[in-house]
């Protein structure tokens, strides 16, 4: 098995190293990650300048671009041998519910899927204990299964792992994405030169976070595994929209 590892926290992230260490022996591992933190980059590709790739003493490669750039370059240019799958993470914080829209971690996995590769995004629901080894063991267990799960085209797995030792996990749950409350307001500040600046406010808490959601699973110490489909079409709305358009067209 030939596996591409990437993330959005950057090439020096402890989660990336834990994932690399935890998957040793499963096959060939190559790491291509951003040269700095790109959390919140979503699926952005850098199209207005060329990208620089640097090699590091540990064999990792870094790109001065986004998580999607990293996976795109790795699959479409940096290596001659094809990959079997893409693993993105281990993200330093949760990617639950609406987080997947903004997440660079999820975006790196999505880019792999867009290029025809099975992909997993994995995040630690960080409570300050930094049990990355638990999340790495979860991914390893998923990859060691004899029969890989079949998800169909344009689908990835979004995995969130509670920040606890392995023996404290309650188990695994297949979940759907929940939804957060509205984000907190922007936080104003004044820079040393007297100009007003703003920090983006913190995300809201879980609003749709009941049983069956990813929020609920991790709150009960279960690993949340959510199949995420890239098709964002609201299929249930097609019929009513057609009816509305028929009236517009007369």
PDB file of C-alpha atoms in Angstrom:
ATOM      1  CA  UNK A   1       0.000   0.000   0.000  1.00  0.00           C
ATOM      2  CA  UNK A   2       1.315   3.440  -0.952  1.00  0.00           C
ATOM      3  CA  UNK A   3      -0.065   6.217   1.245  1.00  0.00           C
ATOM      4  CA  UNK A   4       0.178   9.986   0.899  1.00  0.00           C
ATOM      5  CA  UNK A   5       0.013  11.910   4.179  1.00  0.00           C
ATOM      6  CA  UNK A   6      -0.846  15.607   4.358  1.00  0.00           C
ATOM      7  CA  UNK A   7      -2.515  18.087   6.712  1.00  0.00           C
ATOM      8  CA  UNK A   8      -3.389  21.760   7.185  1.00  0.00           C
ATOM      9  CA  UNK A   9      -1.426  22.484  10.385  1.00  0.00           C
ATOM     10  CA  UNK A  10       1.911  22.422   8.615  1.00  0.00           C
ATOM     11  CA  UNK A  11       4.824  20.091   8.085  1.00  0.00           C
ATOM     12  CA  UNK A  12       6.056  20.469  11.682  1.00  0.00           C
ATOM     13  CA  UNK A  13       2.713  19.577  13.284  1.00  0.00           C
ATOM     14  CA  UNK A  14       2.916  16.951  16.066  1.00  0.00           C
ATOM     15  CA  UNK A  15      -0.233  15.347  14.698  1.00  0.00           C
ATOM     16  CA  UNK A  16       1.392  14.723  11.332  1.00  0.00           C
ATOM     17  CA  UNK A  17       4.434  13.123  12.940  1.00  0.00           C
ATOM     18  CA  UNK A  18       2.218  10.959  15.149  1.00  0.00           C
ATOM     19  CA  UNK A  19       0.308   9.777  12.090  1.00  0.00           C
ATOM     20  CA  UNK A  20       3.527   8.995  10.231  1.00  0.00           C
ATOM     21  CA  UNK A  21       4.929   7.085  13.201  1.00  0.00           C
ATOM     22  CA  UNK A  22       1.679   5.275  13.864  1.00  0.00           C
ATOM     23  CA  UNK A  23       1.349   3.947  10.303  1.00  0.00           C
ATOM     24  CA  UNK A  24       4.867   2.542  10.044  1.00  0.00           C
ATOM     25  CA  UNK A  25       4.938  -0.915   8.481  1.00  0.00           C
ATOM     26  CA  UNK A  26       1.645  -0.575   6.600  1.00  0.00           C
ATOM     27  CA  UNK A  27       3.377   0.311   3.356  1.00  0.00           C
ATOM     28  CA  UNK A  28       5.201   3.181   1.711  1.00  0.00           C
ATOM     29  CA  UNK A  29       4.507   6.550   3.379  1.00  0.00           C
ATOM     30  CA  UNK A  30       5.164   9.898   1.710  1.00  0.00           C
ATOM     31  CA  UNK A  31       4.483  13.225   3.411  1.00  0.00           C
ATOM     32  CA  UNK A  32       3.680  16.442   1.555  1.00  0.00           C
ATOM     33  CA  UNK A  33       2.304  19.185   3.797  1.00  0.00           C
ATOM     34  CA  UNK A  34       2.092  22.994   3.915  1.00  0.00           C
ATOM     35  CA  UNK A  35       5.169  24.858   5.127  1.00  0.00           C
ATOM     36  CA  UNK A  36       3.018  26.662   7.715  1.00  0.00           C
ATOM     37  CA  UNK A  37      -0.399  26.531   9.368  1.00  0.00           C
ATOM     38  CA  UNK A  38      -3.209  26.764   6.813  1.00  0.00           C
ATOM     39  CA  UNK A  39      -6.155  26.007   9.080  1.00  0.00           C
ATOM     40  CA  UNK A  40      -9.388  27.282   7.540  1.00  0.00           C
ATOM     41  CA  UNK A  41      -7.994  27.280   3.991  1.00  0.00           C
ATOM     42  CA  UNK A  42     -10.798  25.011   2.762  1.00  0.00           C
ATOM     43  CA  UNK A  43     -10.304  23.775  -0.828  1.00  0.00           C
ATOM     44  CA  UNK A  44      -8.279  26.729  -2.110  1.00  0.00           C
ATOM     45  CA  UNK A  45      -5.724  26.103  -4.853  1.00  0.00           C
ATOM     46  CA  UNK A  46      -2.905  28.568  -5.534  1.00  0.00           C
ATOM     47  CA  UNK A  47      -3.293  29.660  -9.167  1.00  0.00           C
ATOM     48  CA  UNK A  48      -1.622  33.096  -9.193  1.00  0.00           C
ATOM     49  CA  UNK A  49       2.012  32.034  -8.666  1.00  0.00           C
ATOM     50  CA  UNK A  50       4.291  28.992  -8.894  1.00  0.00           C
ATOM     51  CA  UNK A  51       4.745  26.813  -5.818  1.00  0.00           C
ATOM     52  CA  UNK A  52       7.991  25.921  -4.066  1.00  0.00           C
ATOM     53  CA  UNK A  53       8.608  22.423  -2.695  1.00  0.00           C
ATOM     54  CA  UNK A  54      11.279  21.858  -0.028  1.00  0.00           C
ATOM     55  CA  UNK A  55      12.640  18.550   1.275  1.00  0.00           C
ATOM     56  CA  UNK A  56      13.395  18.073   4.984  1.00  0.00           C
ATOM     57  CA  UNK A  57      15.954  15.834   6.764  1.00  0.00           C
ATOM     58  CA  UNK A  58      13.200  13.472   7.962  1.00  0.00           C
ATOM     59  CA  UNK A  59      12.073  12.852   4.374  1.00  0.00           C
ATOM     60  CA  UNK A  60       8.966  15.044   4.610  1.00  0.00           C
ATOM     61  CA  UNK A  61       8.281  17.577   1.872  1.00  0.00           C
ATOM     62  CA  UNK A  62       6.682  20.991   2.364  1.00  0.00           C
ATOM     63  CA  UNK A  63       4.900  23.304  -0.066  1.00  0.00           C
ATOM     64  CA  UNK A  64       4.461  27.068   0.264  1.00  0.00           C
ATOM     65  CA  UNK A  65       0.785  26.662  -0.487  1.00  0.00           C
ATOM     66  CA  UNK A  66      -2.502  25.250   0.722  1.00  0.00           C
ATOM     67  CA  UNK A  67      -3.394  21.688   1.777  1.00  0.00           C
ATOM     68  CA  UNK A  68      -5.119  21.147  -1.576  1.00  0.00           C
ATOM     69  CA  UNK A  69      -1.967  22.362  -3.343  1.00  0.00           C
ATOM     70  CA  UNK A  70       0.070  19.764  -1.448  1.00  0.00           C
ATOM     71  CA  UNK A  71      -2.103  16.814  -2.426  1.00  0.00           C
ATOM     72  CA  UNK A  72      -2.523  18.038  -5.991  1.00  0.00           C
ATOM     73  CA  UNK A  73       1.225  18.400  -6.500  1.00  0.00           C
ATOM     74  CA  UNK A  74       2.023  15.099  -4.821  1.00  0.00           C
ATOM     75  CA  UNK A  75      -0.431  13.127  -6.936  1.00  0.00           C
ATOM     76  CA  UNK A  76       0.063  15.030 -10.191  1.00  0.00           C
ATOM     77  CA  UNK A  77       3.740  15.848 -10.314  1.00  0.00           C
ATOM     78  CA  UNK A  78       6.070  15.083  -7.426  1.00  0.00           C
ATOM     79  CA  UNK A  79       6.005  11.294  -7.589  1.00  0.00           C
ATOM     80  CA  UNK A  80       6.076   8.891 -10.503  1.00  0.00           C
ATOM     81  CA  UNK A  81       4.514   5.934  -8.684  1.00  0.00           C
ATOM     82  CA  UNK A  82       0.750   6.216  -8.039  1.00  0.00           C
ATOM     83  CA  UNK A  83      -0.694   6.378  -4.529  1.00  0.00           C
ATOM     84  CA  UNK A  84      -3.344   4.021  -3.179  1.00  0.00           C
ATOM     85  CA  UNK A  85      -4.943   6.480  -0.757  1.00  0.00           C
ATOM     86  CA  UNK A  86      -4.650   9.834   0.997  1.00  0.00           C
ATOM     87  CA  UNK A  87      -4.753  10.400   4.757  1.00  0.00           C
ATOM     88  CA  UNK A  88      -5.027  13.979   6.019  1.00  0.00           C
ATOM     89  CA  UNK A  89      -4.267  14.866   9.648  1.00  0.00           C
ATOM     90  CA  UNK A  90      -4.014  14.408  12.489  1.00  0.00           C
ATOM     91  CA  UNK A  91      -5.642  17.814  12.873  1.00  0.00           C
ATOM     92  CA  UNK A  92      -4.906  19.578  16.147  1.00  0.00           C
ATOM     93  CA  UNK A  93      -8.596  20.235  16.839  1.00  0.00           C
ATOM     94  CA  UNK A  94     -12.001  18.798  15.948  1.00  0.00           C
ATOM     95  CA  UNK A  95     -13.627  19.060  12.537  1.00  0.00           C
ATOM     96  CA  UNK A  96     -17.269  18.575  13.427  1.00  0.00           C
ATOM     97  CA  UNK A  97     -20.429  19.606  11.624  1.00  0.00           C
ATOM     98  CA  UNK A  98     -20.049  22.836   9.643  1.00  0.00           C
ATOM     99  CA  UNK A  99     -16.279  22.806  10.277  1.00  0.00           C
ATOM    100  CA  UNK A 100     -15.867  20.614   7.191  1.00  0.00           C
ATOM    101  CA  UNK A 101     -16.763  23.595   4.968  1.00  0.00           C
ATOM    102  CA  UNK A 102     -13.715  25.548   6.161  1.00  0.00           C
ATOM    103  CA  UNK A 103     -11.330  22.759   7.117  1.00  0.00           C
ATOM    104  CA  UNK A 104      -8.042  22.442   5.260  1.00  0.00           C
ATOM    105  CA  UNK A 105      -7.721  18.959   6.744  1.00  0.00           C
ATOM    106  CA  UNK A 106     -10.930  17.856   5.068  1.00  0.00           C
ATOM    107  CA  UNK A 107      -9.915  19.744   1.903  1.00  0.00           C
ATOM    108  CA  UNK A 108      -6.676  17.771   1.559  1.00  0.00           C
ATOM    109  CA  UNK A 109      -8.666  14.537   1.748  1.00  0.00           C
ATOM    110  CA  UNK A 110     -11.220  15.910  -0.701  1.00  0.00           C
ATOM    111  CA  UNK A 111      -8.490  16.807  -3.185  1.00  0.00           C
ATOM    112  CA  UNK A 112      -7.273  13.218  -3.007  1.00  0.00           C
ATOM    113  CA  UNK A 113     -10.782  11.956  -3.655  1.00  0.00           C
ATOM    114  CA  UNK A 114     -11.182  14.396  -6.552  1.00  0.00           C
ATOM    115  CA  UNK A 115      -8.055  12.830  -8.048  1.00  0.00           C
ATOM    116  CA  UNK A 116      -9.519   9.351  -7.759  1.00  0.00           C
ATOM    117  CA  UNK A 117      -8.026   8.168  -4.457  1.00  0.00           C
ATOM    118  CA  UNK A 118      -9.820   6.880  -1.347  1.00  0.00           C
ATOM    119  CA  UNK A 119      -9.259   9.427   1.398  1.00  0.00           C
ATOM    120  CA  UNK A 120      -9.642   9.908   5.139  1.00  0.00           C
ATOM    121  CA  UNK A 121      -9.533  13.139   7.148  1.00  0.00           C
ATOM    122  CA  UNK A 122      -8.724  12.584  10.824  1.00  0.00           C
ATOM    123  CA  UNK A 123      -8.907  15.101  13.666  1.00  0.00           C
ATOM    124  CA  UNK A 124      -8.257  15.040  17.405  1.00  0.00           C
ATOM    125  CA  UNK A 125     -11.042  16.535  19.532  1.00  0.00           C
ATOM    126  CA  UNK A 126      -8.363  18.277  21.535  1.00  0.00           C
ATOM    127  CA  UNK A 127      -8.996  18.771  25.251  1.00  0.00           C
ATOM    128  CA  UNK A 128      -5.405  19.620  26.071  1.00  0.00           C
ATOM    129  CA  UNK A 129      -4.213  16.034  26.561  1.00  0.00           C
ATOM    130  CA  UNK A 130      -2.769  15.640  23.034  1.00  0.00           C
ATOM    131  CA  UNK A 131      -3.464  11.921  22.615  1.00  0.00           C
ATOM    132  CA  UNK A 132      -2.436  11.903  18.970  1.00  0.00           C
ATOM    133  CA  UNK A 133      -1.337   8.302  19.339  1.00  0.00           C
ATOM    134  CA  UNK A 134      -4.969   7.318  19.897  1.00  0.00           C
ATOM    135  CA  UNK A 135      -6.044   8.961  16.638  1.00  0.00           C
ATOM    136  CA  UNK A 136      -3.139   7.359  14.777  1.00  0.00           C
ATOM    137  CA  UNK A 137      -4.125   3.943  16.120  1.00  0.00           C
ATOM    138  CA  UNK A 138      -7.701   4.529  14.925  1.00  0.00           C
ATOM    139  CA  UNK A 139      -6.473   5.210  11.391  1.00  0.00           C
ATOM    140  CA  UNK A 140      -4.174   2.201  11.463  1.00  0.00           C
ATOM    141  CA  UNK A 141      -7.027  -0.047  12.548  1.00  0.00           C
ATOM    142  CA  UNK A 142      -9.180   1.257   9.688  1.00  0.00           C
ATOM    143  CA  UNK A 143      -6.445   0.603   7.136  1.00  0.00           C
ATOM    144  CA  UNK A 144      -5.658  -2.879   8.439  1.00  0.00           C
ATOM    145  CA  UNK A 145      -9.141  -4.177   7.683  1.00  0.00           C
ATOM    146  CA  UNK A 146      -9.021  -6.933   5.065  1.00  0.00           C
ATOM    147  CA  UNK A 147     -12.026  -5.579   3.168  1.00  0.00           C
ATOM    148  CA  UNK A 148     -11.805  -1.804   2.595  1.00  0.00           C
ATOM    149  CA  UNK A 149     -15.084   0.063   2.855  1.00  0.00           C
ATOM    150  CA  UNK A 150     -16.663   1.038  -0.470  1.00  0.00           C
ATOM    151  CA  UNK A 151     -18.027   4.570  -0.391  1.00  0.00           C
ATOM    152  CA  UNK A 152     -18.621   5.374  -4.038  1.00  0.00           C
ATOM    153  CA  UNK A 153     -17.303   8.366  -5.989  1.00  0.00           C
ATOM    154  CA  UNK A 154     -16.528  11.746  -4.422  1.00  0.00           C
ATOM    155  CA  UNK A 155     -16.945  10.521  -0.858  1.00  0.00           C
ATOM    156  CA  UNK A 156     -14.409  10.716   1.964  1.00  0.00           C
ATOM    157  CA  UNK A 157     -14.437   9.667   5.599  1.00  0.00           C
ATOM    158  CA  UNK A 158     -14.289  12.431   8.203  1.00  0.00           C
ATOM    159  CA  UNK A 159     -13.000  10.920  11.447  1.00  0.00           C
ATOM    160  CA  UNK A 160     -12.977  12.696  14.815  1.00  0.00           C
ATOM    161  CA  UNK A 161     -11.234  11.028  17.752  1.00  0.00           C
ATOM    162  CA  UNK A 162     -11.756  11.930  21.436  1.00  0.00           C
ATOM    163  CA  UNK A 163      -8.637  13.173  23.222  1.00  0.00           C
ATOM    164  CA  UNK A 164      -8.299  10.166  25.527  1.00  0.00           C
ATOM    165  CA  UNK A 165      -5.999   7.137  25.840  1.00  0.00           C
ATOM    166  CA  UNK A 166      -6.934   4.224  23.586  1.00  0.00           C
ATOM    167  CA  UNK A 167      -8.382   2.143  26.419  1.00  0.00           C
ATOM    168  CA  UNK A 168     -10.816   4.941  27.336  1.00  0.00           C
ATOM    169  CA  UNK A 169     -12.509   5.039  23.929  1.00  0.00           C
ATOM    170  CA  UNK A 170     -16.104   3.863  24.171  1.00  0.00           C
ATOM    171  CA  UNK A 171     -16.045   2.489  20.629  1.00  0.00           C
ATOM    172  CA  UNK A 172     -16.858   3.652  17.104  1.00  0.00           C
ATOM    173  CA  UNK A 173     -19.998   5.216  15.676  1.00  0.00           C
ATOM    174  CA  UNK A 174     -21.093   5.998  12.141  1.00  0.00           C
ATOM    175  CA  UNK A 175     -22.474   9.515  12.321  1.00  0.00           C
ATOM    176  CA  UNK A 176     -23.882  12.388  10.320  1.00  0.00           C
ATOM    177  CA  UNK A 177     -22.611  15.934  10.426  1.00  0.00           C
ATOM    178  CA  UNK A 178     -24.241  18.064  13.087  1.00  0.00           C
ATOM    179  CA  UNK A 179     -24.504  21.847  12.895  1.00  0.00           C
ATOM    180  CA  UNK A 180     -23.027  24.628  14.978  1.00  0.00           C
ATOM    181  CA  UNK A 181     -24.671  27.711  16.377  1.00  0.00           C
ATOM    182  CA  UNK A 182     -23.786  31.016  14.753  1.00  0.00           C
ATOM    183  CA  UNK A 183     -20.128  31.938  15.268  1.00  0.00           C
ATOM    184  CA  UNK A 184     -19.181  34.456  17.925  1.00  0.00           C
ATOM    185  CA  UNK A 185     -18.722  38.049  16.837  1.00  0.00           C
ATOM    186  CA  UNK A 186     -15.493  39.368  15.388  1.00  0.00           C
ATOM    187  CA  UNK A 187     -13.040  40.500  18.066  1.00  0.00           C
ATOM    188  CA  UNK A 188     -11.650  44.014  17.519  1.00  0.00           C
ATOM    189  CA  UNK A 189      -8.141  44.972  18.559  1.00  0.00           C
ATOM    190  CA  UNK A 190      -5.787  47.884  18.020  1.00  0.00           C
ATOM    191  CA  UNK A 191      -2.385  47.240  16.473  1.00  0.00           C
ATOM    192  CA  UNK A 192       0.771  49.020  17.753  1.00  0.00           C
ATOM    193  CA  UNK A 193       0.371  51.595  14.976  1.00  0.00           C
ATOM    194  CA  UNK A 194      -3.097  52.506  16.164  1.00  0.00           C
ATOM    195  CA  UNK A 195      -5.121  50.836  13.390  1.00  0.00           C
ATOM    196  CA  UNK A 196      -8.142  48.768  14.265  1.00  0.00           C
ATOM    197  CA  UNK A 197      -7.863  45.076  13.379  1.00  0.00           C
ATOM    198  CA  UNK A 198     -10.215  42.119  13.817  1.00  0.00           C
ATOM    199  CA  UNK A 199      -9.872  38.499  14.810  1.00  0.00           C
ATOM    200  CA  UNK A 200     -12.463  36.121  13.368  1.00  0.00           C
ATOM    201  CA  UNK A 201     -14.669  35.000  16.259  1.00  0.00           C
ATOM    202  CA  UNK A 202     -14.703  31.492  17.679  1.00  0.00           C
ATOM    203  CA  UNK A 203     -17.083  28.951  16.115  1.00  0.00           C
ATOM    204  CA  UNK A 204     -20.433  28.385  17.776  1.00  0.00           C
ATOM    205  CA  UNK A 205     -21.198  25.400  19.957  1.00  0.00           C
ATOM    206  CA  UNK A 206     -23.153  22.427  18.658  1.00  0.00           C
ATOM    207  CA  UNK A 207     -26.746  23.386  17.833  1.00  0.00           C
ATOM    208  CA  UNK A 208     -27.866  20.271  15.984  1.00  0.00           C
ATOM    209  CA  UNK A 209     -25.781  17.965  18.174  1.00  0.00           C
ATOM    210  CA  UNK A 210     -28.098  15.198  19.324  1.00  0.00           C
ATOM    211  CA  UNK A 211     -27.870  11.410  18.980  1.00  0.00           C
ATOM    212  CA  UNK A 212     -26.602  10.323  15.596  1.00  0.00           C
ATOM    213  CA  UNK A 213     -24.406  13.384  15.087  1.00  0.00           C
ATOM    214  CA  UNK A 214     -20.639  13.617  15.209  1.00  0.00           C
ATOM    215  CA  UNK A 215     -20.907  16.070  18.132  1.00  0.00           C
ATOM    216  CA  UNK A 216     -22.858  13.587  20.217  1.00  0.00           C
ATOM    217  CA  UNK A 217     -20.550  10.663  19.472  1.00  0.00           C
ATOM    218  CA  UNK A 218     -17.315  12.359  20.537  1.00  0.00           C
ATOM    219  CA  UNK A 219     -19.003  13.833  23.603  1.00  0.00           C
ATOM    220  CA  UNK A 220     -19.615  10.251  24.737  1.00  0.00           C
ATOM    221  CA  UNK A 221     -16.013   9.238  23.949  1.00  0.00           C
ATOM    222  CA  UNK A 222     -16.848   7.434  20.715  1.00  0.00           C
ATOM    223  CA  UNK A 223     -14.817   7.827  17.550  1.00  0.00           C
ATOM    224  CA  UNK A 224     -17.065   9.567  15.031  1.00  0.00           C
ATOM    225  CA  UNK A 225     -16.843   8.344  11.423  1.00  0.00           C
ATOM    226  CA  UNK A 226     -18.870  10.384   8.941  1.00  0.00           C
ATOM    227  CA  UNK A 227     -19.081   9.746   5.204  1.00  0.00           C
ATOM    228  CA  UNK A 228     -18.884  13.152   3.519  1.00  0.00           C
ATOM    229  CA  UNK A 229     -20.066  13.566  -0.066  1.00  0.00           C
ATOM    230  CA  UNK A 230     -18.552  16.349  -2.136  1.00  0.00           C
ATOM    231  CA  UNK A 231     -21.774  16.889  -4.132  1.00  0.00           C
ATOM    232  CA  UNK A 232     -23.337  19.916  -2.403  1.00  0.00           C
ATOM    233  CA  UNK A 233     -26.532  19.867  -4.470  1.00  0.00           C
ATOM    234  CA  UNK A 234     -29.666  20.095  -2.324  1.00  0.00           C
ATOM    235  CA  UNK A 235     -31.482  17.347  -4.213  1.00  0.00           C
ATOM    236  CA  UNK A 236     -34.678  17.686  -2.151  1.00  0.00           C
ATOM    237  CA  UNK A 237     -35.061  21.267  -3.416  1.00  0.00           C
ATOM    238  CA  UNK A 238     -34.814  20.484  -7.138  1.00  0.00           C
ATOM    239  CA  UNK A 239     -38.509  19.757  -7.606  1.00  0.00           C
ATOM    240  CA  UNK A 240     -39.783  22.930  -5.887  1.00  0.00           C
ATOM    241  CA  UNK A 241     -37.174  25.019  -7.689  1.00  0.00           C
ATOM    242  CA  UNK A 242     -38.294  23.617 -11.063  1.00  0.00           C
ATOM    243  CA  UNK A 243     -41.895  24.470 -10.199  1.00  0.00           C
ATOM    244  CA  UNK A 244     -40.904  28.008  -9.271  1.00  0.00           C
ATOM    245  CA  UNK A 245     -38.930  28.393 -12.499  1.00  0.00           C
ATOM    246  CA  UNK A 246     -41.850  27.092 -14.560  1.00  0.00           C
ATOM    247  CA  UNK A 247     -43.938  29.944 -13.191  1.00  0.00           C
ATOM    248  CA  UNK A 248     -41.153  32.432 -13.972  1.00  0.00           C
ATOM    249  CA  UNK A 249     -40.958  31.120 -17.547  1.00  0.00           C
ATOM    250  CA  UNK A 250     -44.688  31.452 -17.886  1.00  0.00           C
TER     251      UNK A 250
END
